[in-house]
Structure formats: C-alpha cells, structure tokens
Coordinates of C-alpha atoms and ligand atoms in Angstrom, one line a residue:
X507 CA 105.2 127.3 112.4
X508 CA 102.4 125.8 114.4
X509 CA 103.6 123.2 116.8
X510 CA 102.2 119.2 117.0
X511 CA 102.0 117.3 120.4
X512 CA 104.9 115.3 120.0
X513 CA 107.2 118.0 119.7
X514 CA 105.1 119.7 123.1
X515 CA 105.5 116.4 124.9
X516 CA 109.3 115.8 124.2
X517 CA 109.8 119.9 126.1
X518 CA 110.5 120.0 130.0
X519 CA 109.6 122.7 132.1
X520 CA 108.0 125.8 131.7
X521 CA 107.9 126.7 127.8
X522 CA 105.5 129.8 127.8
X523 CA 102.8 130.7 125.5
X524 CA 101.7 127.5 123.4
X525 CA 99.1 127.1 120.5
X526 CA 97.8 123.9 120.2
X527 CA 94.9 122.2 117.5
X528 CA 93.7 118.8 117.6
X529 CA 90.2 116.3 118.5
X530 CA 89.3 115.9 122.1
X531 CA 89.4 111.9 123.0
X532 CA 88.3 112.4 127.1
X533 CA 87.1 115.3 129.0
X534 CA 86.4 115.2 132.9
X535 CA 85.7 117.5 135.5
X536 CA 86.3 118.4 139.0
X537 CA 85.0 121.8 141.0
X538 CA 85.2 124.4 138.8
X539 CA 88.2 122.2 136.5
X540 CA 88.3 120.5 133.1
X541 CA 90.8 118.1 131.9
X542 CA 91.1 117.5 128.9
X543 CA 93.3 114.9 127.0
X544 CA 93.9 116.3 123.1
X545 CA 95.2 114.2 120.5
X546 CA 96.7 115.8 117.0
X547 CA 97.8 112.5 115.2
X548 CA 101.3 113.3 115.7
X549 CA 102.1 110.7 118.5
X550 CA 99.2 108.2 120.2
X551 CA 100.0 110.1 123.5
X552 CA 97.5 113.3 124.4
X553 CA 98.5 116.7 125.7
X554 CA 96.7 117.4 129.2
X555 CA 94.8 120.4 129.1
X556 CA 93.5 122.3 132.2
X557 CA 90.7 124.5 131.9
X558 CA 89.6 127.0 134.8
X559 CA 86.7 129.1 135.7
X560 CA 89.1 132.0 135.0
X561 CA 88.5 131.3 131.6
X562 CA 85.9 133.2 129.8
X563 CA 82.4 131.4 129.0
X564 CA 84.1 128.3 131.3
X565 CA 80.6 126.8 131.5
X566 CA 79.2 127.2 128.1
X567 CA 82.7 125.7 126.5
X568 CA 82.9 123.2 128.8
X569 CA 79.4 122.1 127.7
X570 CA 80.8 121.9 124.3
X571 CA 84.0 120.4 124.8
X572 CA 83.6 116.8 124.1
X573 CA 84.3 113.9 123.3
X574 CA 85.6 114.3 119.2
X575 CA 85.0 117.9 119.4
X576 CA 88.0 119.6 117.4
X577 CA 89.8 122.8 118.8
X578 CA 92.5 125.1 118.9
X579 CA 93.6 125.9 122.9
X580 CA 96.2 128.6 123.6
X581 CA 98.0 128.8 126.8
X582 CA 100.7 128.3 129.2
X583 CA 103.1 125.0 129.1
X584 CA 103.7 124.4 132.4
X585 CA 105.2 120.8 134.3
X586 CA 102.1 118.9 135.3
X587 CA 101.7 118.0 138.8
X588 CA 99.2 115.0 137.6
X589 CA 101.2 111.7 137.0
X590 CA 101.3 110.2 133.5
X591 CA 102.7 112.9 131.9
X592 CA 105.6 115.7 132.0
X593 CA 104.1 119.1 131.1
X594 CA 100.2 119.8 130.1
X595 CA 99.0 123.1 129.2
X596 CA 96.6 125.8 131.3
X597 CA 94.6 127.1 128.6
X598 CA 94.0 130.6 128.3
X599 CA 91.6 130.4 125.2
X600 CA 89.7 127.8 123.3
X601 CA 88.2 128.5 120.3
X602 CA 85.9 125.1 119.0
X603 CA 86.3 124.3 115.7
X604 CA 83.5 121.4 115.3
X605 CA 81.3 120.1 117.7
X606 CA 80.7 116.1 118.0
X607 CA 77.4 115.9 119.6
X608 CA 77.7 113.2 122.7
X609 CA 74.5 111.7 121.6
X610 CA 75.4 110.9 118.1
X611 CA 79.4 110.9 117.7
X612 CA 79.8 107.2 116.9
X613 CA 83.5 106.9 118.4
X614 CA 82.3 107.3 122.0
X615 CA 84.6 106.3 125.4
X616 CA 84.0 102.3 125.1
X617 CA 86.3 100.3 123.4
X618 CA 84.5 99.4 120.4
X619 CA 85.1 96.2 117.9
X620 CA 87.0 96.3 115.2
X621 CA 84.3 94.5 112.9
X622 CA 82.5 98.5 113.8
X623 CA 85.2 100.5 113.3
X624 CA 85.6 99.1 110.0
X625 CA 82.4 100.4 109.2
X626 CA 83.2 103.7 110.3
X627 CA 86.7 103.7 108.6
X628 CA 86.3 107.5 108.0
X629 CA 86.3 107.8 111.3
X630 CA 88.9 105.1 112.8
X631 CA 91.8 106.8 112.4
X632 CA 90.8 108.8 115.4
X633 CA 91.5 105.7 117.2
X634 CA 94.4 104.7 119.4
X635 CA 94.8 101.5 117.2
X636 CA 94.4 102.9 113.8
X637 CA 96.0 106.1 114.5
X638 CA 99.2 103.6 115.4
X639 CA 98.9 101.7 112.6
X640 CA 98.8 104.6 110.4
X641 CA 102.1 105.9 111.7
X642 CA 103.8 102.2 111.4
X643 CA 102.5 102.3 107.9
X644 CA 104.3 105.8 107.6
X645 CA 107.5 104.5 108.9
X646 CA 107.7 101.0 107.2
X647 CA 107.3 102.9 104.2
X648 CA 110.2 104.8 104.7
X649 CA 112.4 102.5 106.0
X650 CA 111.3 99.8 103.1
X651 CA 112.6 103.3 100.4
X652 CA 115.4 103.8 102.3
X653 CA 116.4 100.1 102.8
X654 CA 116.5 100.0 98.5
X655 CA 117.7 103.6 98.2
X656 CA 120.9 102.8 100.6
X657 CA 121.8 99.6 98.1
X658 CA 121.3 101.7 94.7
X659 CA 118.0 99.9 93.6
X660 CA 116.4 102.3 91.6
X661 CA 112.6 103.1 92.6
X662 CA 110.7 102.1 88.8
X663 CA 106.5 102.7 88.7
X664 CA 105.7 99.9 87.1
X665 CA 101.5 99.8 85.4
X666 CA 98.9 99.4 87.1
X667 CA 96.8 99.0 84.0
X668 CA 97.9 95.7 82.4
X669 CA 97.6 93.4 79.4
X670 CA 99.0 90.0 81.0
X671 CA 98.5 87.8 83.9
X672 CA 102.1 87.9 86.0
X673 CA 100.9 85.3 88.5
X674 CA 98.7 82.9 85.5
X675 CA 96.4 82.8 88.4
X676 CA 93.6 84.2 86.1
X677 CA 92.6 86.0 89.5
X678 CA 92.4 89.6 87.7
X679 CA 89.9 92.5 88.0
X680 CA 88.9 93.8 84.3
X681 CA 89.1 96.9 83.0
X682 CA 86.5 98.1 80.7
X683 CA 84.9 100.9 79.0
X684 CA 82.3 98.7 77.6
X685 CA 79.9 97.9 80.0
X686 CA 77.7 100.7 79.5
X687 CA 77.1 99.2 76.0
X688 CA 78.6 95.6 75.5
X689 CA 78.8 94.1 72.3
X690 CA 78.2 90.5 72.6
X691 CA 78.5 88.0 69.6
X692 CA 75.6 85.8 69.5
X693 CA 77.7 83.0 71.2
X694 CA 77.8 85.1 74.3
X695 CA 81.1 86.6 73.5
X696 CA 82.7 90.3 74.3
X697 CA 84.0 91.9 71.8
X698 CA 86.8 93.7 72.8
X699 CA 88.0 95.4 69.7
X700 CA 85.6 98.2 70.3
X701 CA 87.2 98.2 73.9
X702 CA 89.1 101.4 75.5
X703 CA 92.5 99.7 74.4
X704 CA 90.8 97.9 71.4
X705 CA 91.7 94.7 73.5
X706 CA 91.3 93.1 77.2
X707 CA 92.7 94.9 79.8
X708 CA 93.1 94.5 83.9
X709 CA 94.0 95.8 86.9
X710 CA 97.7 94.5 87.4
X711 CA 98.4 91.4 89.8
X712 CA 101.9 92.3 90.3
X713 CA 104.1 94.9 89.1
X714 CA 107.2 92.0 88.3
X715 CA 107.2 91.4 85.0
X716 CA 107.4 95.0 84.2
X717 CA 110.0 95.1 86.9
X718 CA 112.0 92.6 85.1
X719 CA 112.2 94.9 82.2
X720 CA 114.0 98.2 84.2
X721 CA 116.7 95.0 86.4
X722 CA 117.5 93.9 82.6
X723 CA 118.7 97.3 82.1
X724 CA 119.1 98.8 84.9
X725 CA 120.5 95.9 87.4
X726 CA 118.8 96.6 90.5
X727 CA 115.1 98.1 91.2
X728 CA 112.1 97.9 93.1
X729 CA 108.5 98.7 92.7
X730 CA 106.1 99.6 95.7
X731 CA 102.4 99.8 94.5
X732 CA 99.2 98.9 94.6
X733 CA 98.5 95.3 93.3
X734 CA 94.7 93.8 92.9
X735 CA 93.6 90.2 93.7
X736 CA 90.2 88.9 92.3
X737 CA 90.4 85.8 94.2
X738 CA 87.4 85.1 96.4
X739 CA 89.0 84.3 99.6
X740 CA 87.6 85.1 102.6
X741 CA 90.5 84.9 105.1
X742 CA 92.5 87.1 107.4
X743 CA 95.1 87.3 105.4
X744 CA 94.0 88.1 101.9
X745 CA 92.9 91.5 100.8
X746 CA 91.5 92.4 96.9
X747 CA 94.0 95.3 97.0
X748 CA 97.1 95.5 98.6
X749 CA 100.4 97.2 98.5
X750 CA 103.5 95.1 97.6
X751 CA 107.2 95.9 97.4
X752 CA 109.2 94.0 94.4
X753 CA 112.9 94.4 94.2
X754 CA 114.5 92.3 90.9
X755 CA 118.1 92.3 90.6
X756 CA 119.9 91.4 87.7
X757 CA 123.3 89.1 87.9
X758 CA 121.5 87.4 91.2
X759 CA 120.6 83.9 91.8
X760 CA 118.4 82.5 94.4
X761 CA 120.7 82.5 96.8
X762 CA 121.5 85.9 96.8
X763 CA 118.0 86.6 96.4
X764 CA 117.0 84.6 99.7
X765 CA 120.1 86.7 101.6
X766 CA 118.5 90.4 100.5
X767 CA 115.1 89.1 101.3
X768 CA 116.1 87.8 104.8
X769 CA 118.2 91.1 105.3
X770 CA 115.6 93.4 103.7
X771 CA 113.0 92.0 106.6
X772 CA 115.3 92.5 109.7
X773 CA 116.4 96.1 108.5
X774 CA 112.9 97.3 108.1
X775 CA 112.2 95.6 111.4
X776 CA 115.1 97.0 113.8
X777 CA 114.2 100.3 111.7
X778 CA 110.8 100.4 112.8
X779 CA 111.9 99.4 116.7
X780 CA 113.8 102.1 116.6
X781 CA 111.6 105.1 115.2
X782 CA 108.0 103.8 116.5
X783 CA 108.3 102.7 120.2
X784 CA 105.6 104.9 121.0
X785 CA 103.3 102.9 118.9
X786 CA 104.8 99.5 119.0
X787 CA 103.9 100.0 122.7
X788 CA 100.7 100.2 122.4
X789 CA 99.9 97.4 120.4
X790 CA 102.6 95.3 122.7
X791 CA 100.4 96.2 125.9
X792 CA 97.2 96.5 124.4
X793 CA 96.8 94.0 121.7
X794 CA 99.5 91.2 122.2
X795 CA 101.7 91.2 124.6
X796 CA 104.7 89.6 122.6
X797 CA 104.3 92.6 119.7
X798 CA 107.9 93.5 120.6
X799 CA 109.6 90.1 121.6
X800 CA 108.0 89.0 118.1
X801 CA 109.2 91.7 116.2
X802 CA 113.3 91.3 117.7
X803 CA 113.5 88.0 117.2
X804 CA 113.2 88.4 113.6
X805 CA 116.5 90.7 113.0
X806 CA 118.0 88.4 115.9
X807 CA 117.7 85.3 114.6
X808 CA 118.5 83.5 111.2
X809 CA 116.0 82.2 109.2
X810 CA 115.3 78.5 108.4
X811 CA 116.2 76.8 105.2
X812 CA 114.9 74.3 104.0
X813 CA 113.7 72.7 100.6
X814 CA 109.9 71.8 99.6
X815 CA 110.9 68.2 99.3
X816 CA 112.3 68.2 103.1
X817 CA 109.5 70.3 104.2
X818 CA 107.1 67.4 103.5
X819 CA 109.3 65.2 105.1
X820 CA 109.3 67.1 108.4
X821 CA 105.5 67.5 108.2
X822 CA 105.2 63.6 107.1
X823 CA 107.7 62.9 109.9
X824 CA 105.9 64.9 112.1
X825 CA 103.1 62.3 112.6
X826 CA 100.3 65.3 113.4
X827 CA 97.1 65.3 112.2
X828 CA 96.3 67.6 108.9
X829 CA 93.3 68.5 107.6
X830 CA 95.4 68.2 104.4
X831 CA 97.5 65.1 104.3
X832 CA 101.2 66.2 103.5
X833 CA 102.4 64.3 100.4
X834 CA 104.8 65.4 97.4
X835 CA 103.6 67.5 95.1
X836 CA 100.4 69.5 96.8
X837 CA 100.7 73.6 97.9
X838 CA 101.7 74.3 101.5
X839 CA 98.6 74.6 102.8
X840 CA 97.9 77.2 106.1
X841 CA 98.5 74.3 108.7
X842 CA 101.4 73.2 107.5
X843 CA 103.3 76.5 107.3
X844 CA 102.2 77.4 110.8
X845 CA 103.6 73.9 111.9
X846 CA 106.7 74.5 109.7
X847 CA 107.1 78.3 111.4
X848 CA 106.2 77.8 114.8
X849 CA 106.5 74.4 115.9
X850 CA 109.4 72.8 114.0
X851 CA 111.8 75.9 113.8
X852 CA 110.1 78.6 116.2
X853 CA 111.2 81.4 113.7
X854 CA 110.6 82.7 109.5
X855 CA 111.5 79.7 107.5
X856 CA 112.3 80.1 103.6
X857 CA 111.4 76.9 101.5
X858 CA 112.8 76.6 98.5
X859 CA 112.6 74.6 95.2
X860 CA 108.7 73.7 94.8
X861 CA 106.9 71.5 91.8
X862 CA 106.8 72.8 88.7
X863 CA 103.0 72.5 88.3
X864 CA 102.0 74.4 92.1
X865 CA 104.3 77.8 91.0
X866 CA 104.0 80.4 88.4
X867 CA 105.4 80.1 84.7
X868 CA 108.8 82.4 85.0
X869 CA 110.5 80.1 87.8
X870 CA 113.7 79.0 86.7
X871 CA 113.5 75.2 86.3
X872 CA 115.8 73.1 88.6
X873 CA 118.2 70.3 86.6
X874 CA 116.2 67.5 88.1
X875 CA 113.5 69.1 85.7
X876 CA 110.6 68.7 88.6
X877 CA 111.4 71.9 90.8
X878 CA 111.6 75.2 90.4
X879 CA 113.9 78.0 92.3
X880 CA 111.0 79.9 94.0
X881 CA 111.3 80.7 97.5
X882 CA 108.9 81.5 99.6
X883 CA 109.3 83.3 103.3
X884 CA 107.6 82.2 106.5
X885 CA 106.5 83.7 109.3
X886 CA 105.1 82.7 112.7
X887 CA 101.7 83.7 112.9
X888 CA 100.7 84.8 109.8
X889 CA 102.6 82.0 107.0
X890 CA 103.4 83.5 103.6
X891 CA 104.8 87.4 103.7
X892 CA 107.0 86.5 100.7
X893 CA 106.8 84.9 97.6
X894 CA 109.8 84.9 95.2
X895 CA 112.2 82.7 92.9
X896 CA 115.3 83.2 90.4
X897 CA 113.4 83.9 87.3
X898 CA 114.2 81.7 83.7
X899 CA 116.5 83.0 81.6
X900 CA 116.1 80.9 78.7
X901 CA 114.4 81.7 76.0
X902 CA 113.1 78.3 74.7
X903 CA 112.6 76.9 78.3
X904 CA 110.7 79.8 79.4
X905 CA 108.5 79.3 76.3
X906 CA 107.2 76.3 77.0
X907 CA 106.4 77.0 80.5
X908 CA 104.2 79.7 79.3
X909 CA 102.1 77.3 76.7
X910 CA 102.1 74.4 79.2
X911 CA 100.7 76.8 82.3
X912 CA 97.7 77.3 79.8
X913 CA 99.1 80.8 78.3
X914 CA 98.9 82.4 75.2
X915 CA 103.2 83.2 74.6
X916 CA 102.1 86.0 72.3
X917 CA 100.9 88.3 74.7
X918 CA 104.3 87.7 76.6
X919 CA 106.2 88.3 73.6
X920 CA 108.1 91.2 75.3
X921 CA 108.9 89.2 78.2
X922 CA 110.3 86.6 75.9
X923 CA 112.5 89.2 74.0
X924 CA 114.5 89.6 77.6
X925 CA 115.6 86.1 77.4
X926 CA 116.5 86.6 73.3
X927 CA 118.8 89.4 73.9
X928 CA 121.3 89.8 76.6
X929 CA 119.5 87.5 79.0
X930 CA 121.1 87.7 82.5
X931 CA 120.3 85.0 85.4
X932 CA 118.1 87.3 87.6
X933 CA 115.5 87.3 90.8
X934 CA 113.0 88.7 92.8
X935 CA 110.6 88.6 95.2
X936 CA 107.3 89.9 96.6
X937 CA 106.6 91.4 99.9
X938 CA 103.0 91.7 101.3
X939 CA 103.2 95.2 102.7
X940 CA 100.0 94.5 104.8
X941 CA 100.7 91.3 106.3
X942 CA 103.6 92.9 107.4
X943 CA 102.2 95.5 109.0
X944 CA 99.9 92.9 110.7
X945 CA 103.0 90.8 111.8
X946 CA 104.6 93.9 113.8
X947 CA 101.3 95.0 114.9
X948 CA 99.6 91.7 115.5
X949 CA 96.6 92.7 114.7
X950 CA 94.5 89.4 113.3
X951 CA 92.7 90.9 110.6
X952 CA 94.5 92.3 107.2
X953 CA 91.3 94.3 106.4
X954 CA 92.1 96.4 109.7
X955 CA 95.5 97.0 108.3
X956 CA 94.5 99.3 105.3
X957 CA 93.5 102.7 105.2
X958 CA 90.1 101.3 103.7
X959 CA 89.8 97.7 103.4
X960 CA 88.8 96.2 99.6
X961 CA 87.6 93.0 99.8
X962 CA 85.2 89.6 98.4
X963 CA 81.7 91.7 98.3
X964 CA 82.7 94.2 100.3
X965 CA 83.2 98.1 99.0
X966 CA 81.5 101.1 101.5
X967 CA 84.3 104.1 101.2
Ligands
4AD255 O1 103.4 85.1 96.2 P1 102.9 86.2 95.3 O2 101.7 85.9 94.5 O3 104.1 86.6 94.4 C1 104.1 87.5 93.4 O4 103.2 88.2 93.1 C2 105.4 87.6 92.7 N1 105.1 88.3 91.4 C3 106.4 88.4 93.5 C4 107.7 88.6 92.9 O5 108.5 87.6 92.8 N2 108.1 89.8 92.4 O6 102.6 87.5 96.2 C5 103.7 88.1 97.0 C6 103.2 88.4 98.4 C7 102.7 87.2 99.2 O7 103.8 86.5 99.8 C8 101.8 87.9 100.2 O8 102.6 88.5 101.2 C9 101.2 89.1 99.4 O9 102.1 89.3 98.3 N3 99.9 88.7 98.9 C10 98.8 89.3 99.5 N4 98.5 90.1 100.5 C11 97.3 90.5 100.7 N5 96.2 90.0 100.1 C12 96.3 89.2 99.0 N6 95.3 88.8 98.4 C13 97.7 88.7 98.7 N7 98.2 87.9 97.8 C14 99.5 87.9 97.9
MG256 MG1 102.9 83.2 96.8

C-alpha cells in the first residue's frame, strides 16, 4: 500500500523508511541542500523534502528537479527542524518520472490569472486553488449522497437524452444524427422522421420530470447529473453544463419542501466544515477572507421567508435605485435578489408564490389563481442556488398550463398520466451544484468551478 501525503503529514516523529510520489510545486537551494516542497493531490499541504550531496548524482538531479517535474523520493521521515511543518523527509533516492522544462512548463512560480488557467485546464488542477476545489467538489458530493441516503431518498438516473422541455424555456441543446446529411423540406424544414429516434431529440434541461415519475412510486428520490443550458448568457453564474441535485418527494407540500431544502443546505455545509478545513482555509486566507464566516452562518442561521408579492413591496419600499424598476408581475432580476439577500435580511432568503406567467408549467396554481407554489432559495453573494415549487396534481389544471405556456400536451402525455392515476400532492427542487461550490469557495467565476468549463462559444478540452 503506497502511502499519500496527507496520511505522512498527520504522523509525528520519526517514522522510518518512507516512499513517496507526487509533482514538485518549489525547489530551493542552499550549500550543497535542496528543498523541495512535493504535492500528491491528497491534501493542498506539501511534504518537505531534503536532498543532500550524500545523495548519488546530487547535482545532475538537482538540475532536473523542478518546478512540475513528477517523482518518486524514498527516504527517512524524520521531525523537521524547519517551521511550517511537523515532519519532512531526507531522501535517500529520487527516481524522476517526467521532466517539466523551466523554460516551457506553463504553471511556473507566479500567481497566474484565472482567465489563464482556464486555458490551461489540463493543467490547473496542479494548482493550490483548483486542486482545493476539486477536493470540495469530492466532499460535497458525498455529503449531498449521504444527506439523501440517511432520509431513505432513493438515488434514480434519470436521461440525459430527452424528448421534452422540463423548464418550457426552449433553451435546449439538439441531438441529432442528421447533420451529416439533413433532409430539408423545401420550406426550410428538418425532417426528423429519418432522425436517430425517428423524432427531435435533446440534451436534457433537468432530470425532474423524470424524477417525478420514480417519487410517484417510489415516495422519496433524488437525481444528481449533468443538466445542459443553451441559453446564451454570458454571466458568472451560468454555465451550458452543469451538475444539479433534484430530490421529489411524494405526500409533500411546499412547506415541507422549503424545510428539507433549508436543511439539506446547512447539512451539506456543516459537513463540508468539518471534513475540508484544510481547503476551506485556503480559499478563507487566500481568496476571501469571510469563506468560513460565510459558510457558518448558513447552518446558523434561519432563512428568510417571504412571498413574491412582499418581496416587491420591500424592494418598492426600499426607495433604491434599480436598473429594473420593481413592480408586480416582472422576474427577480440580479439586483434585486442581492438587495433582498444582503441588504434587507443579511442571510438566504426563500420567496415563495410567484406569477403564473414568469415560472414553469408544473407549478401548482395557488387559489387566488395568479400565483404559483414555487420557491426559490437566495443567497448572499451569488442570488439563485435553488429553484423549486409543489408540483400540480391535477390532471385538467395541469393541462391547461401546458397548452397556455405554448406546449404541445401530447408530448407530456406521460406526465399527464401521473396526475390520471393515483396523483399524490408532491415537490421538489433544484440545486445548482456549481454555484454552490462557488458560494463555499467564493470564487467569482462558475466557469472556474468545473473540471472543464462549457460555455456561450467557448469549447477547448
Ligand atoms: O431554477 P431551475 O431552472 O429549476 C429547475 O430546473 C427545476 N426543474 C428544479 C426542480 O424543481 N427539480 O434550476 C435549478 C438551479 C438554479 O437555482 C441554479 O442554481 C442552477 O440550477 N442553474 C444553473 N447553474 C449553472 N448554470 C446555469 N445555466 C444554470 N441554470 C440553473
Ligand atoms: Mg430558477
């Protein structure tokens, strides 16, 4: 069993004979010494090696030994007289795996932007930030699966090809074998009998509707996949692929959906304070100073609630100056929900009950006919990380939302049939799992969030 630098760097005192493997991030020297600091991935902290003449070829390896360079060093774990760490290792033997030639290794010493490490992101992970955000990925993960797991919610793969629009956004990506050979009518027209599925197809927007069909049988579930947005905006926050969770629960109305949501968020929050200090320190001294304040005064502090209709007031009330106006009846635009989430209530906010016309077909209409029960979470900093709602559970109702939002109801006809037979009240929600992972790690960008970025007309990787 070959052993990683975290498990080295949590031993104290002499340990003996050690085999270590990793890249090189700094090398210096000192009369007839060479320092280096090795990092393996397990941990953002490095193992201290010292390398002496005693070892054979000193000069020529040293020569090598630089920055990016990959090796395996054997040789005794000893406590380090240096300060800034508790043990390093005296090598005995280093054999080089791959060089990284000084001159053209692009990840040199310098901090470098993140708009160019994006366009190295084969090589960013070897980075202090991305190798931290890589492990917060890991552990958000597992803490979102064992958050679900823990309750009973059954994990469902839901497509990823898909027939339907969830959202009725119309901001899908198509999937076709045609292109090589289209067959257009002479009014300009695909025909998509001849197509792979002998009709249009797409990459899915959302796993929910699908996920609706496993909570109407199953009660409780979630889905955690890869969803695809073809909507041209060119923001922070918005990525053409992303990965979002989606619990549905059956016999659960909004409120019950708003309490898992707001308890769902503080779990995976406390979790990841308490199984990725390491990291969460780095981006807390290195990137914003409030990365862990932020992240504990979500699971210590109840969220907001409030209605759409009293949000506008607040805003109206509020007598600041909006690019967008506030009035009854237009989307919560950017401004507003920063205003909402860190001016009014310094803390995640869920509005509820939104117009009909701004939110997606499968809301449950309220009685007053005008609102629907979506609810939507929050933040400070970043506005939307959720977007959920009771779903409708009536069969006629539910109907006529999808003809008046401009759908065909044929192509839902399954969705439908959940309503004819044995319809439960039910509800769910949607969790961006990259603008969560910028939340705790503050970083401004979503595109440096993601193992590689997809995005508006841009695709290298
Ligand atoms: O609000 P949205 O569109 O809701 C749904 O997709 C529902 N079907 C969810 C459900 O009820 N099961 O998206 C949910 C969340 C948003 O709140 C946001 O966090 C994230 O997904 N999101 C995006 N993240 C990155 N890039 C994009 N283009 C995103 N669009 C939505
Ligand atoms: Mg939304």
């Amino acid at each position: 069993m070959r052993t990683d630098i975290k498990e080295i760097l949590s031993r104290e005192g002499d340990s003996g004979i050690t085999e270590v493997e990793g890249w090189i991030r700094t090398k210096r020297e000192s009369k007839g010494l060479a320092f280096l600091e090795l990092n393996d991935g397990s941990t953002i902290k490095n193992l201290q090696i010292v390398v002496n003449e005693s070892l054979k070829n000193f000069h020529e390896i040293i020569h090598h030994l630089n920055n990016g360079c990959s090796i395996k060093a054997k040789g005794n774990l000893v406590p380090s007289m240096g300060s800034g760490q508790s043990v390093e290792l005296q090598a005995l033997e280093i054999e080089i795996y791959g060089d990284a030639p000084v001159d053209e290794y692009p990840l040199q010493k310098k901090r470098h932007t993140f708009e160019f490490l994006r366009e190295i992101s084969h090589l960013r992970p070897r980075t202090n930030t991305f190798g931290a955000i890589m492990r917060i990925r890991n552990t958000m993960s597992f803490a979102i699966h064992k958050f679900f797991q823990e309750r009973g919610f059954l994990y469902v793969h839901t497509p990823i090809i898909t027939g339907n629009d969830c959202e009725g956004a119309g901001e899908m990506f198509q999937v076709t074998t045609l292109s090589d050979k289209p067959q257009i009518s002479d009014e300009g027209i695909i025909n998509h009998e001849n197509d792979f599925f002998g009709k249009k197809a797409f990459l899915t927007v959302s796993g929910q509707l699908e996920g609706e069909v496993f909570a109407c049988a199953l009660k409780n579930i979630y889905t955690f996949g890869p969803t695809f947005r073809a909507e041209n905006s060119n923001t922070s926050r918005h990525l053409a692929e992303f990965w979002m969770i989606e619990p549905e629960m059956a016999f659960c109305d909004i409120r019950l959906n708003m309490d898992t949501a707001e308890e769902f968020l503080k779990y995976t929050m406390k979790y990841l304070i308490d199984n990725s200090l390491d990291d969460l320190e780095f981006f807390n001294s290195r990137i914003d100073k409030n990365t862990l304040g932020r992240i504990s005064s979500i699971f210590e502090s109840d969220f907001a609630r409030i209605t759409y209709t009293e949000a506008m007031n607040i805003l109206k009330k509020s007598k600041k100056e909006f690019e967008y106006p506030p009035h009854w009846g237009i989307d919560l635009q950017s401004e507003h929900e920063k205003f909402l989430a860190e001016e009014e209530f310094k803390k995640p906010v869920i509005v509820t009950d939104y117009p009909r016309e701004i939110k997606a077909f499968y809301m449950k209409i309220n009685d007053d006919g005008k609102t629907v029960r979506a609810m939507d979470i929050i933040f400070p900093r970043l506005g939307e990380i959720v977007g959920g709602s009771e779903r409708e559970s009536d069969y006629k109702k539910l109907f006529d939302r999808i003809s008046e939002s401009g759908l065909n109801p044929e192509l839902y006809w399954w969705y439908l049939e959940l309503r004819k037979y044995g319809t439960v009240p039910h509800s769910g929600f949607g969790l961006g799992f990259e603008r969560l992972i910028q939340f705790v790690t503050g970083m401004q960008n979503i595109r440096d969030v993601i193992p590689f970025p997809r995005c508006a007309g841009y695709l290298e990787f």
